[in-house]
Amino acid sequence: MKKGLSILINILLFAVIVFLAWQVVKSIQAPIKFNNEQKARETKVVERLIDIRNAEVLYKNVNNKYTADFDSLIQFCQTAEIPIVKIVPDPTDTTFTRTINDTLGFVKVMDSIKSTRENFNINDLKYVPFAENQQQFELEAGMIKRNGIDIPVFEARTPYEVYLATPGANFNEKEWNQRRDNAKAEKESINRYAGLRVGSMEEATTDGNWEKL
C-alpha cells in the first residue's frame, strides 16, 4: 500500500515538475516569439512607409509641397511625369565651376517607383499592412518656418494598436494585447513614438523613426 502511494506521489511530482518546466520554457519563448512577429510585421509596414515617402518626395518635386491627401498622392503617381535631368558643366563658364541641368526626357512617376520596388501596388499605398478593416496610415502635410523661410513637411505614421491589433500565431488575445501594451509603455517611457512613422511635422526631415534606432 505504502509502495503504491509512493509511486503515485512520485508520478504526481514528476508531472508537476514537467508542467513547471514547460511554463518556464513558455515564459522564455513568448517574448521572443512576440518580438519576431513584431519585426516581421514592421518589415512590411516600413516597406509601405518608404513607398509613401518616395511618392511624397516626387510629388513635392513637381508641386513644391507635400500632400496630406492619399487620393491626390495616388492620382499623381498614376498620371504625372517627372523629368530625367542630367547635370553637365556650363559650356559658357570659363571657371569650370558652374553647371546646368540638361533635361533628357520624362518618365512616369509610377515607372520610377516600380523601378526600385517589386510587386508595387499603388492602390495599397494608404493601407496599413496587418491592420483590421483596411485601416489607413495617418498622413499630414504642411509648412514650418526655419530662419523665416517656409519649408514643406509631411508625416505618415501608424501606432502599434493598428498593425499589432490581431494576435500572432500561438498567442491568445489577452497575452498578445498585454505584450503589445508593454511594448507601447516601454516606448512612451523614453518619449518615443509607439509605432512607425516617416517624416515629421516639427522638423524638415524625411527620415523614418526606424532609421534612428
Coordinates of N, CA and C in Angstrom, one line a residue:
M1 N 0.8 -1.2 0.0 CA 0.0 0.0 0.0 C 0.9 1.3 0.0
K2 N 1.9 1.3 0.9 CA 2.7 2.4 1.0 C 3.6 2.6 -0.3
K3 N 4.0 1.4 -0.8 CA 4.8 1.4 -2.0 C 4.0 2.0 -3.2
G4 N 2.7 1.6 -3.3 CA 1.8 2.2 -4.3 C 1.6 3.6 -4.2
L5 N 1.4 4.1 -2.9 CA 1.2 5.5 -2.7 C 2.5 6.3 -3.0
S6 N 3.6 5.7 -2.7 CA 4.9 6.4 -3.0 C 5.1 6.6 -4.5
I7 N 4.7 5.5 -5.3 CA 4.8 5.6 -6.7 C 3.9 6.7 -7.3
L8 N 2.7 6.7 -6.7 CA 1.7 7.7 -7.1 C 2.2 9.2 -6.9
I9 N 2.8 9.3 -5.7 CA 3.3 10.7 -5.3 C 4.4 11.0 -6.3
N10 N 5.3 10.1 -6.6 CA 6.4 10.3 -7.5 C 5.9 10.7 -8.9
I11 N 4.9 10.0 -9.3 CA 4.3 10.4 -10.6 C 3.7 11.8 -10.6
L12 N 3.0 12.1 -9.5 CA 2.4 13.4 -9.4 C 3.5 14.5 -9.4
L13 N 4.6 14.2 -8.6 CA 5.7 15.2 -8.5 C 6.4 15.4 -9.9
F14 N 6.5 14.3 -10.6 CA 7.1 14.3 -11.9 C 6.3 15.2 -12.9
A15 N 5.0 15.0 -12.8 CA 4.0 15.7 -13.6 C 4.1 17.2 -13.3
V16 N 4.2 17.5 -12.0 CA 4.3 18.9 -11.6 C 5.6 19.6 -12.1
I17 N 6.7 18.8 -12.0 CA 8.0 19.3 -12.5 C 8.0 19.5 -14.0
V18 N 7.4 18.6 -14.7 CA 7.3 18.8 -16.2 C 6.4 20.0 -16.5
F19 N 5.3 20.2 -15.8 CA 4.4 21.3 -16.0 C 5.2 22.6 -15.7
L20 N 5.9 22.7 -14.6 CA 6.6 23.9 -14.2 C 7.7 24.2 -15.2
A21 N 8.4 23.1 -15.7 CA 9.5 23.3 -16.7 C 8.9 23.9 -18.0
W22 N 7.7 23.4 -18.4 CA 7.1 23.8 -19.6 C 6.7 25.3 -19.5
Q23 N 6.2 25.7 -18.3 CA 5.8 27.1 -18.0 C 7.0 28.0 -18.1
V24 N 8.2 27.5 -17.6 CA 9.4 28.3 -17.7 C 9.8 28.5 -19.1
V25 N 9.8 27.4 -19.9 CA 10.2 27.5 -21.3 C 9.3 28.4 -22.0
K26 N 8.0 28.3 -21.8 CA 7.0 29.1 -22.4 C 7.2 30.6 -22.1
S27 N 7.5 30.9 -20.8 CA 7.7 32.3 -20.4 C 9.0 32.9 -21.1
I28 N 9.9 32.0 -21.4 CA 11.1 32.5 -22.1 C 10.9 32.7 -23.6
Q29 N 10.1 31.7 -24.2 CA 9.9 31.8 -25.6 C 8.9 32.8 -26.0
A30 N 7.9 33.1 -25.2 CA 6.8 34.0 -25.5 C 7.3 35.4 -26.0
P31 N 8.2 36.1 -25.2 CA 8.6 37.4 -25.6 C 9.5 37.3 -26.9
I32 N 10.2 36.2 -27.1 CA 11.0 36.0 -28.3 C 10.1 35.9 -29.5
K33 N 9.0 35.1 -29.4 CA 8.0 34.9 -30.4 C 7.3 36.2 -30.8
F34 N 7.0 37.0 -29.7 CA 6.3 38.3 -29.9 C 7.2 39.2 -30.7
N35 N 8.5 39.3 -30.3 CA 9.4 40.2 -30.9 C 9.6 39.8 -32.4
N36 N 9.7 38.5 -32.7 CA 9.9 38.0 -34.0 C 8.7 38.4 -34.9
E37 N 7.5 38.2 -34.3 CA 6.2 38.6 -35.0 C 6.2 40.1 -35.3
Q38 N 6.5 40.8 -34.3 CA 6.5 42.3 -34.4 C 7.5 42.7 -35.5
K39 N 8.7 42.2 -35.5 CA 9.7 42.6 -36.5 C 9.2 42.2 -37.9
A40 N 8.6 41.0 -38.0 CA 8.1 40.6 -39.4 C 7.0 41.5 -39.9
R41 N 6.1 42.0 -39.0 CA 5.1 42.9 -39.4 C 5.7 44.3 -39.7
E42 N 6.6 44.7 -38.9 CA 7.2 46.0 -39.1 C 8.0 46.1 -40.4
T43 N 8.5 45.0 -40.8 CA 9.3 45.0 -42.1 C 8.3 45.4 -43.3
K44 N 7.1 44.9 -43.2 CA 6.1 45.2 -44.3 C 5.6 46.6 -44.1
V45 N 5.4 47.0 -42.9 CA 4.9 48.4 -42.6 C 6.0 49.4 -43.1
V46 N 7.2 49.2 -42.7 CA 8.3 50.1 -43.2 C 8.4 50.1 -44.7
E47 N 8.2 49.0 -45.3 CA 8.2 49.0 -46.8 C 7.2 49.9 -47.4
R48 N 6.0 49.9 -46.8 CA 4.9 50.7 -47.2 C 5.2 52.2 -46.9
L49 N 5.8 52.5 -45.8 CA 6.1 53.9 -45.4 C 7.2 54.4 -46.4
I50 N 8.1 53.6 -46.8 CA 9.1 54.0 -47.8 C 8.4 54.3 -49.1
D51 N 7.4 53.5 -49.5 CA 6.7 53.8 -50.7 C 6.0 55.2 -50.6
I52 N 5.4 55.5 -49.4 CA 4.7 56.8 -49.2 C 5.8 57.9 -49.3
R53 N 6.9 57.7 -48.7 CA 8.0 58.7 -48.7 C 8.4 59.0 -50.2
N54 N 8.7 57.9 -50.9 CA 9.1 58.1 -52.3 C 8.1 58.9 -53.1
A55 N 6.8 58.5 -52.9 CA 5.7 59.2 -53.6 C 5.6 60.7 -53.2
E56 N 5.7 60.9 -51.9 CA 5.7 62.3 -51.4 C 6.8 63.2 -52.0
V57 N 8.0 62.6 -52.0 CA 9.2 63.4 -52.5 C 9.0 63.7 -53.9
L58 N 8.5 62.8 -54.7 CA 8.3 63.1 -56.1 C 7.2 64.1 -56.3
Y59 N 6.1 64.0 -55.5 CA 5.0 64.9 -55.5 C 5.6 66.4 -55.2
K60 N 6.4 66.5 -54.2 CA 7.0 67.8 -53.8 C 7.9 68.3 -54.9
N61 N 8.6 67.5 -55.6 CA 9.5 67.9 -56.7 C 8.7 68.6 -57.8
V62 N 7.5 68.2 -58.0 CA 6.7 68.7 -59.0 C 5.8 69.9 -58.5
N63 N 5.3 69.8 -57.3 CA 4.3 70.7 -56.8 C 4.8 71.7 -55.7
N64 N 6.1 71.5 -55.4 CA 6.8 72.4 -54.3 C 6.1 72.3 -53.0
K65 N 5.4 71.2 -52.7 CA 4.8 71.0 -51.4 C 4.4 69.5 -51.3
Y66 N 4.2 69.0 -50.1 CA 3.7 67.7 -49.9 C 2.2 67.7 -49.8
T67 N 1.6 66.5 -49.8 CA 0.1 66.4 -49.7 C -0.3 65.6 -48.6
A68 N -1.4 65.9 -47.9 CA -2.0 65.1 -46.8 C -3.1 64.3 -47.3
D69 N -3.3 64.2 -48.6 CA -4.5 63.5 -49.2 C -4.0 62.3 -50.0
F70 N -4.3 61.1 -49.5 CA -3.8 59.9 -50.2 C -4.4 59.8 -51.7
D71 N -5.6 60.2 -51.8 CA -6.2 60.1 -53.2 C -5.5 61.0 -54.2
S72 N -5.1 62.2 -53.7 CA -4.3 63.1 -54.6 C -2.9 62.5 -54.9
L73 N -2.3 61.9 -53.8 CA -1.0 61.3 -54.0 C -1.0 60.1 -54.9
I74 N -2.1 59.3 -54.8 CA -2.2 58.1 -55.7 C -2.5 58.6 -57.1
Q75 N -3.3 59.5 -57.3 CA -3.6 60.0 -58.7 C -2.4 60.6 -59.3
F76 N -1.6 61.3 -58.5 CA -0.3 61.9 -59.0 C 0.6 60.8 -59.5
C77 N 0.7 59.7 -58.7 CA 1.6 58.6 -59.1 C 1.1 57.9 -60.4
Q78 N -0.2 57.9 -60.6 CA -0.8 57.2 -61.7 C -0.7 58.0 -63.0
T79 N -0.6 59.3 -62.9 CA -0.8 60.2 -64.1 C 0.4 61.1 -64.4
A80 N 1.2 61.5 -63.4 CA 2.2 62.5 -63.6 C 3.5 61.9 -64.2
E81 N 4.3 62.8 -64.7 CA 5.6 62.5 -65.3 C 6.6 63.4 -64.6
I82 N 7.8 62.9 -64.5 CA 8.9 63.7 -63.9 C 10.1 63.8 -64.9
P83 N 10.8 64.9 -64.9 CA 11.9 65.0 -65.9 C 13.1 64.1 -65.5
I84 N 13.8 63.6 -66.5 CA 15.1 62.9 -66.3 C 16.2 64.0 -66.5
V85 N 16.9 64.4 -65.5 CA 17.8 65.5 -65.6 C 19.2 65.0 -65.5
K86 N 20.1 65.5 -66.3 CA 21.5 65.3 -66.3 C 22.2 66.6 -66.0
I87 N 23.1 66.6 -65.0 CA 23.8 67.8 -64.6 C 25.1 67.8 -65.4
V88 N 25.3 68.9 -66.2 CA 26.5 69.0 -67.1 C 27.2 70.3 -66.8
P89 N 28.5 70.4 -67.1 CA 29.2 71.7 -67.0 C 28.6 72.7 -67.9
D90 N 28.6 74.0 -67.4 CA 28.1 75.1 -68.2 C 29.2 75.4 -69.3
P91 N 28.9 75.2 -70.6 CA 29.9 75.4 -71.6 C 30.3 76.9 -71.7
T92 N 29.6 77.8 -71.2 CA 30.0 79.3 -71.2 C 30.8 79.7 -70.0
D93 N 31.0 78.7 -69.1 CA 31.7 79.1 -67.9 C 33.2 78.8 -68.0
T94 N 34.0 79.8 -68.0 CA 35.5 79.6 -68.1 C 36.1 79.3 -66.8
T95 N 35.4 79.3 -65.7 CA 36.0 79.0 -64.4 C 35.7 77.5 -64.1
F96 N 34.9 76.9 -64.9 CA 34.6 75.4 -64.7 C 34.0 75.1 -63.4
T97 N 33.2 76.1 -62.9 CA 32.6 75.9 -61.6 C 31.1 75.8 -61.6
R98 N 30.5 76.2 -62.8 CA 29.0 76.3 -62.9 C 28.6 75.1 -63.7
T99 N 27.3 74.6 -63.3 CA 26.7 73.5 -64.1 C 25.3 74.0 -64.5
I100 N 24.8 73.2 -65.4 CA 23.4 73.4 -65.9 C 22.7 72.1 -65.9
N101 N 21.4 72.1 -65.8 CA 20.6 70.9 -65.8 C 20.1 70.7 -67.3
D102 N 20.4 69.5 -67.8 CA 20.0 69.1 -69.1 C 18.9 68.1 -69.0
T103 N 17.7 68.5 -69.4 CA 16.6 67.6 -69.4 C 16.6 66.6 -70.6
L104 N 16.8 65.3 -70.2 CA 16.9 64.3 -71.3 C 15.6 63.7 -71.8
G105 N 14.5 63.9 -70.9 CA 13.2 63.4 -71.3 C 12.4 63.3 -70.0
F106 N 11.3 62.5 -70.1 CA 10.4 62.4 -69.0 C 10.1 60.9 -68.7
V107 N 9.8 60.6 -67.5 CA 9.4 59.3 -67.1 C 8.2 59.3 -66.2
K108 N 7.3 58.4 -66.3 CA 6.1 58.3 -65.5 C 6.5 58.1 -64.0
V109 N 5.8 58.7 -63.1 CA 6.1 58.5 -61.7 C 6.0 57.1 -61.3
M110 N 4.9 56.4 -61.8 CA 4.7 55.0 -61.5 C 5.9 54.2 -61.9
D111 N 6.4 54.4 -63.1 CA 7.6 53.7 -63.6 C 8.8 53.9 -62.7
S112 N 8.9 55.2 -62.3 CA 10.1 55.5 -61.4 C 10.0 54.7 -60.1
I113 N 8.8 54.7 -59.5 CA 8.7 53.9 -58.2 C 8.9 52.4 -58.4
K114 N 8.3 51.9 -59.5 CA 8.3 50.5 -59.7 C 9.7 50.0 -60.0
S115 N 10.6 50.9 -60.5 CA 12.0 50.5 -60.9 C 12.8 50.1 -59.6
T116 N 12.3 50.6 -58.5 CA 13.1 50.3 -57.2 C 12.3 49.5 -56.3
R117 N 11.1 49.0 -56.7 CA 10.2 48.3 -55.8 C 9.5 47.2 -56.5
E118 N 9.7 45.9 -56.1 CA 9.0 44.8 -56.7 C 7.6 44.7 -56.1
N119 N 6.6 44.2 -57.0 CA 5.3 43.9 -56.5 C 4.6 45.2 -56.0
F120 N 4.9 46.3 -56.5 CA 4.3 47.6 -56.0 C 2.9 47.7 -56.5
N121 N 1.9 48.0 -55.6 CA 0.5 48.2 -56.0 C 0.1 49.6 -55.4
I122 N -0.1 50.6 -56.3 CA -0.3 51.9 -55.8 C -1.6 52.0 -55.0
N123 N -2.6 51.1 -55.3 CA -3.9 51.2 -54.6 C -3.8 50.7 -53.2
D124 N -2.7 50.1 -52.8 CA -2.4 49.7 -51.4 C -1.7 50.7 -50.6
L125 N -1.3 51.8 -51.2 CA -0.4 52.8 -50.6 C -0.9 53.3 -49.3
K126 N -2.2 53.5 -49.1 CA -2.7 54.2 -47.9 C -3.0 53.2 -46.8
Y127 N -3.0 51.9 -47.1 CA -3.4 50.9 -46.1 C -2.3 50.3 -45.3
V128 N -2.5 50.2 -44.0 CA -1.5 49.6 -43.1 C -1.5 48.1 -43.2
P129 N -0.4 47.5 -43.5 CA -0.3 46.0 -43.5 C -0.7 45.4 -42.2
F130 N -1.4 44.3 -42.2 CA -1.8 43.6 -41.0 C -2.9 44.3 -40.2
A131 N -3.4 45.5 -40.6 CA -4.4 46.2 -39.9 C -5.8 45.6 -40.2
E132 N -6.7 45.8 -39.2 CA -8.1 45.3 -39.4 C -8.9 46.3 -40.2
N133 N -9.8 45.9 -41.0 CA -10.8 46.7 -41.7 C -10.1 47.8 -42.6
Q134 N -9.0 47.4 -43.2 CA -8.3 48.3 -44.1 C -8.0 49.7 -43.5
Q135 N -7.5 49.7 -42.3 CA -7.2 51.0 -41.7 C -6.0 51.7 -42.4
Q136 N -6.1 53.0 -42.5 CA -5.1 53.7 -43.3 C -4.0 54.4 -42.4
F137 N -2.9 54.7 -43.0 CA -1.9 55.5 -42.3 C -2.4 56.8 -42.1
E138 N -2.0 57.4 -41.0 CA -2.3 58.8 -40.7 C -1.3 59.7 -41.5
L139 N -1.8 60.6 -42.3 CA -1.0 61.4 -43.2 C -1.2 62.9 -43.0
E140 N -0.2 63.6 -42.7 CA -0.3 65.1 -42.6 C 0.8 65.8 -43.5
A141 N 0.5 67.0 -43.8 CA 1.4 67.8 -44.6 C 1.2 69.3 -44.3
G142 N 2.3 70.1 -44.5 CA 2.1 71.5 -44.2 C 3.4 72.2 -44.4
M143 N 3.6 73.3 -43.7 CA 4.8 74.1 -43.7 C 5.3 74.4 -42.3
I144 N 6.6 74.5 -42.2 CA 7.2 75.0 -40.9 C 8.1 76.1 -41.3
K145 N 8.3 77.1 -40.4 CA 9.3 78.2 -40.6 C 10.6 77.9 -40.0
R146 N 11.7 78.1 -40.8 CA 13.0 77.9 -40.4 C 13.8 79.1 -40.9
N147 N 14.3 80.0 -40.0 CA 15.0 81.2 -40.4 C 14.2 82.1 -41.3
G148 N 12.9 82.1 -41.0 CA 12.0 83.0 -41.8 C 11.6 82.4 -43.1
I149 N 12.0 81.2 -43.4 CA 11.7 80.5 -44.7 C 10.6 79.4 -44.4
D150 N 9.6 79.3 -45.3 CA 8.6 78.3 -45.2 C 9.2 77.0 -45.9
I151 N 9.2 75.9 -45.1 CA 9.7 74.7 -45.6 C 8.6 73.6 -45.6
P152 N 8.4 72.9 -46.7 CA 7.3 71.9 -46.8 C 7.7 70.7 -45.9
V153 N 6.8 70.1 -45.2 CA 7.0 68.9 -44.4 C 5.8 68.0 -44.5
F154 N 6.0 66.7 -44.2 CA 4.9 65.8 -44.2 C 5.3 64.7 -43.1
E155 N 4.3 64.0 -42.7 CA 4.5 62.9 -41.8 C 3.4 61.8 -42.0
A156 N 3.8 60.6 -42.1 CA 2.9 59.4 -42.2 C 3.3 58.5 -41.1
R157 N 2.3 58.0 -40.4 CA 2.5 57.2 -39.2 C 1.4 56.2 -39.0
T158 N 1.7 55.2 -38.1 CA 0.7 54.2 -37.7 C 1.2 53.7 -36.3
P159 N 0.3 53.6 -35.3 CA 0.7 53.1 -34.0 C 0.7 51.6 -33.9
Y160 N 1.3 51.1 -32.8 CA 1.2 49.6 -32.5 C -0.2 49.1 -32.6
E161 N -1.1 49.9 -32.0 CA -2.5 49.3 -31.9 C -3.1 49.0 -33.3
V162 N -2.6 49.5 -34.3 CA -3.1 49.2 -35.7 C -2.5 48.0 -36.3
Y163 N -1.2 47.9 -36.4 CA -0.6 46.8 -37.1 C -0.3 45.6 -36.2
L164 N -0.4 45.8 -34.9 CA -0.3 44.7 -33.9 C -1.6 44.5 -33.2
A165 N -2.7 44.8 -33.9 CA -4.0 44.6 -33.4 C -4.4 43.1 -33.2
T166 N -4.1 42.3 -34.2 CA -4.5 40.9 -34.1 C -3.4 40.0 -33.6
P167 N -3.7 39.0 -32.8 CA -2.7 38.2 -32.2 C -2.0 37.4 -33.2
G168 N -0.7 37.1 -33.0 CA 0.1 36.3 -33.8 C -0.2 34.8 -33.5
A169 N 0.4 33.9 -34.3 CA 0.2 32.5 -34.1 C 0.7 32.1 -32.7
N170 N 0.0 31.2 -32.1 CA 0.3 30.6 -30.8 C 0.2 31.6 -29.6
F171 N -0.6 32.7 -29.9 CA -0.8 33.7 -28.8 C -2.4 33.8 -28.6
N172 N -2.8 33.8 -27.4 CA -4.2 34.1 -27.1 C -4.3 35.7 -27.1
E173 N -5.5 36.2 -27.2 CA -5.7 37.6 -27.4 C -5.2 38.4 -26.1
K174 N -5.5 37.8 -25.0 CA -5.1 38.5 -23.7 C -3.6 38.7 -23.6
E175 N -2.9 37.6 -23.8 CA -1.4 37.6 -23.7 C -0.8 38.5 -24.8
W176 N -1.4 38.5 -26.0 CA -0.9 39.3 -27.1 C -1.1 40.8 -26.8
N177 N -2.3 41.1 -26.3 CA -2.5 42.5 -26.0 C -1.7 43.0 -24.9
Q178 N -1.4 42.2 -23.9 CA -0.5 42.6 -22.8 C 0.9 42.9 -23.3
R179 N 1.4 42.0 -24.2 CA 2.8 42.2 -24.7 C 2.8 43.5 -25.6
R180 N 1.8 43.7 -26.3 CA 1.7 44.9 -27.2 C 1.7 46.2 -26.3
D181 N 0.9 46.1 -25.2 CA 0.8 47.3 -24.3 C 2.1 47.5 -23.6
N182 N 2.8 46.4 -23.3 CA 4.1 46.6 -22.6 C 5.1 47.2 -23.5
A183 N 5.0 46.8 -24.8 CA 5.9 47.4 -25.8 C 5.6 48.9 -26.0
K184 N 4.3 49.3 -26.0 CA 3.9 50.7 -26.1 C 4.4 51.5 -24.9
A185 N 4.2 50.9 -23.7 CA 4.6 51.6 -22.5 C 6.1 51.8 -22.4
E186 N 6.9 50.8 -22.9 CA 8.3 51.0 -23.0 C 8.8 52.1 -23.8
K187 N 8.1 52.3 -25.0 CA 8.5 53.4 -25.9 C 8.1 54.7 -25.3
E188 N 6.9 54.8 -24.7 CA 6.4 56.0 -24.1 C 7.2 56.5 -22.9
S189 N 7.8 55.5 -22.2 CA 8.6 55.8 -21.1 C 9.9 56.6 -21.4
I190 N 10.3 56.5 -22.7 CA 11.5 57.2 -23.1 C 11.2 58.2 -24.2
N191 N 9.9 58.6 -24.2 CA 9.4 59.7 -25.1 C 9.6 59.3 -26.6
R192 N 9.4 58.1 -26.9 CA 9.4 57.7 -28.3 C 8.0 57.3 -28.8
Y193 N 7.8 57.5 -30.1 CA 6.5 57.2 -30.7 C 6.3 55.6 -30.7
A194 N 5.2 55.2 -30.2 CA 4.9 53.7 -30.1 C 4.3 53.3 -31.4
G195 N 5.1 53.2 -32.4 CA 4.7 52.8 -33.7 C 5.7 53.1 -34.7
L196 N 5.3 53.2 -36.0 CA 6.3 53.6 -37.0 C 5.8 54.8 -37.8
R197 N 6.8 55.7 -38.1 CA 6.4 56.9 -38.8 C 7.6 57.3 -39.7
V198 N 7.3 58.1 -40.7 CA 8.3 58.7 -41.6 C 8.0 60.1 -41.8
G199 N 9.0 61.0 -41.9 CA 8.8 62.4 -41.9 C 8.5 63.0 -40.6
S200 N 8.2 64.3 -40.6 CA 7.9 65.0 -39.3 C 7.2 66.3 -39.6
M201 N 6.3 66.6 -38.7 CA 5.6 67.9 -38.8 C 6.3 69.0 -38.0
E202 N 7.4 68.6 -37.3 CA 8.1 69.5 -36.5 C 9.5 69.9 -37.0
E203 N 10.0 69.0 -37.9 CA 11.3 69.3 -38.4 C 11.4 68.9 -39.9
A204 N 12.3 69.5 -40.6 CA 12.4 69.2 -42.1 C 13.2 68.0 -42.3
T205 N 12.5 66.8 -42.3 CA 13.2 65.5 -42.5 C 12.3 64.6 -43.2
T206 N 12.8 63.7 -43.9 CA 12.0 62.6 -44.5 C 12.5 61.2 -43.9
D207 N 13.2 61.3 -42.8 CA 13.7 60.0 -42.2 C 12.5 59.3 -41.5
G208 N 12.7 58.0 -41.4 CA 11.8 57.2 -40.7 C 12.3 56.9 -39.3
N209 N 11.4 56.8 -38.3 CA 11.9 56.6 -36.9 C 12.6 55.3 -36.7
W210 N 12.4 54.3 -37.6 CA 13.2 53.0 -37.6 C 14.6 53.2 -38.0
E211 N 14.9 54.3 -38.7 CA 16.3 54.6 -39.1 C 17.0 55.4 -38.0
K212 N 16.4 55.7 -37.0 CA 17.0 56.5 -35.9 C 17.3 55.6 -34.7
L213 N 16.9 54.3 -34.8 CA 17.1 53.4 -33.6 C 18.5 53.2 -33.3

